[in-house]
Amino acid sequence: MNIAATLPQTLAPGVSGVIVLLFGFAGVFPVGIALSILGAFAVWPIKAVK
């Protein structure tokens, strides 16, 4: 559980740095939007917690 909580915080600066180098700062926002939409679709099928 701890790895699931901290791994994104560890990887995000490096990934966003690559995005900024390739597309500029404006490229971070479309990628963030796309990842947010993918995350929403990933949790949509979860109906309840037992």
PDB file of C-alpha atoms in Angstrom:
ATOM      1  CA  MET A   1       0.000   0.000   0.000  1.00  0.00           C
ATOM      2  CA  ASN A   2       2.849   2.357   0.784  1.00  0.00           C
ATOM      3  CA  ILE A   3       4.464   1.779  -2.604  1.00  0.00           C
ATOM      4  CA  ALA A   4       1.140   2.480  -4.332  1.00  0.00           C
ATOM      5  CA  ALA A   5       0.924   5.808  -2.503  1.00  0.00           C
ATOM      6  CA  THR A   6       4.528   6.970  -2.974  1.00  0.00           C
ATOM      7  CA  LEU A   7       5.544   5.629  -6.387  1.00  0.00           C
ATOM      8  CA  PRO A   8       3.552   8.214  -8.398  1.00  0.00           C
ATOM      9  CA  GLN A   9       5.071  11.020  -6.314  1.00  0.00           C
ATOM     10  CA  THR A  10       8.514   9.627  -7.068  1.00  0.00           C
ATOM     11  CA  LEU A  11       8.011   9.214 -10.820  1.00  0.00           C
ATOM     12  CA  ALA A  12       5.971  12.337 -11.585  1.00  0.00           C
ATOM     13  CA  PRO A  13       8.831  14.894 -11.547  1.00  0.00           C
ATOM     14  CA  GLY A  14      10.883  12.875 -14.008  1.00  0.00           C
ATOM     15  CA  VAL A  15       7.966  12.172 -16.324  1.00  0.00           C
ATOM     16  CA  SER A  16       6.776  15.775 -16.253  1.00  0.00           C
ATOM     17  CA  GLY A  17      10.342  16.933 -16.928  1.00  0.00           C
ATOM     18  CA  VAL A  18      10.436  14.843 -20.094  1.00  0.00           C
ATOM     19  CA  ILE A  19       7.031  16.208 -21.148  1.00  0.00           C
ATOM     20  CA  VAL A  20       8.240  19.786 -20.583  1.00  0.00           C
ATOM     21  CA  LEU A  21      11.382  19.154 -22.622  1.00  0.00           C
ATOM     22  CA  LEU A  22       9.411  17.670 -25.508  1.00  0.00           C
ATOM     23  CA  PHE A  23       6.306  19.863 -25.583  1.00  0.00           C
ATOM     24  CA  GLY A  24       6.928  22.806 -23.258  1.00  0.00           C
ATOM     25  CA  PHE A  25       4.946  23.637 -20.133  1.00  0.00           C
ATOM     26  CA  ALA A  26       1.694  23.708 -22.096  1.00  0.00           C
ATOM     27  CA  GLY A  27       2.155  19.987 -22.828  1.00  0.00           C
ATOM     28  CA  VAL A  28       1.777  19.038 -19.166  1.00  0.00           C
ATOM     29  CA  PHE A  29      -1.892  20.034 -19.069  1.00  0.00           C
ATOM     30  CA  PRO A  30      -3.228  17.811 -21.894  1.00  0.00           C
ATOM     31  CA  VAL A  31      -1.289  14.871 -20.489  1.00  0.00           C
ATOM     32  CA  GLY A  32      -2.735  15.553 -17.020  1.00  0.00           C
ATOM     33  CA  ILE A  33      -6.233  15.759 -18.443  1.00  0.00           C
ATOM     34  CA  ALA A  34      -5.797  12.493 -20.356  1.00  0.00           C
ATOM     35  CA  LEU A  35      -4.444  10.697 -17.285  1.00  0.00           C
ATOM     36  CA  SER A  36      -7.315  12.024 -15.163  1.00  0.00           C
ATOM     37  CA  ILE A  37      -9.859  10.714 -17.655  1.00  0.00           C
ATOM     38  CA  LEU A  38      -8.103   7.328 -17.778  1.00  0.00           C
ATOM     39  CA  GLY A  39      -8.158   7.204 -13.970  1.00  0.00           C
ATOM     40  CA  ALA A  40     -11.872   7.978 -13.927  1.00  0.00           C
ATOM     41  CA  PHE A  41     -12.570   5.130 -16.344  1.00  0.00           C
ATOM     42  CA  ALA A  42     -10.389   2.807 -14.276  1.00  0.00           C
ATOM     43  CA  VAL A  43     -12.451   3.299 -11.107  1.00  0.00           C
ATOM     44  CA  TRP A  44     -15.845   3.551 -12.785  1.00  0.00           C
ATOM     45  CA  PRO A  45     -16.536  -0.237 -12.683  1.00  0.00           C
ATOM     46  CA  ILE A  46     -16.049  -0.325  -8.881  1.00  0.00           C
ATOM     47  CA  LYS A  47     -19.561  -0.397  -7.465  1.00  0.00           C
ATOM     48  CA  ALA A  48     -18.946  -0.822  -3.739  1.00  0.00           C
ATOM     49  CA  VAL A  49     -16.335  -1.644  -1.164  1.00  0.00           C
ATOM     50  CA  LYS A  50     -16.928  -4.759   0.914  1.00  0.00           C
TER      51      LYS A  50
END
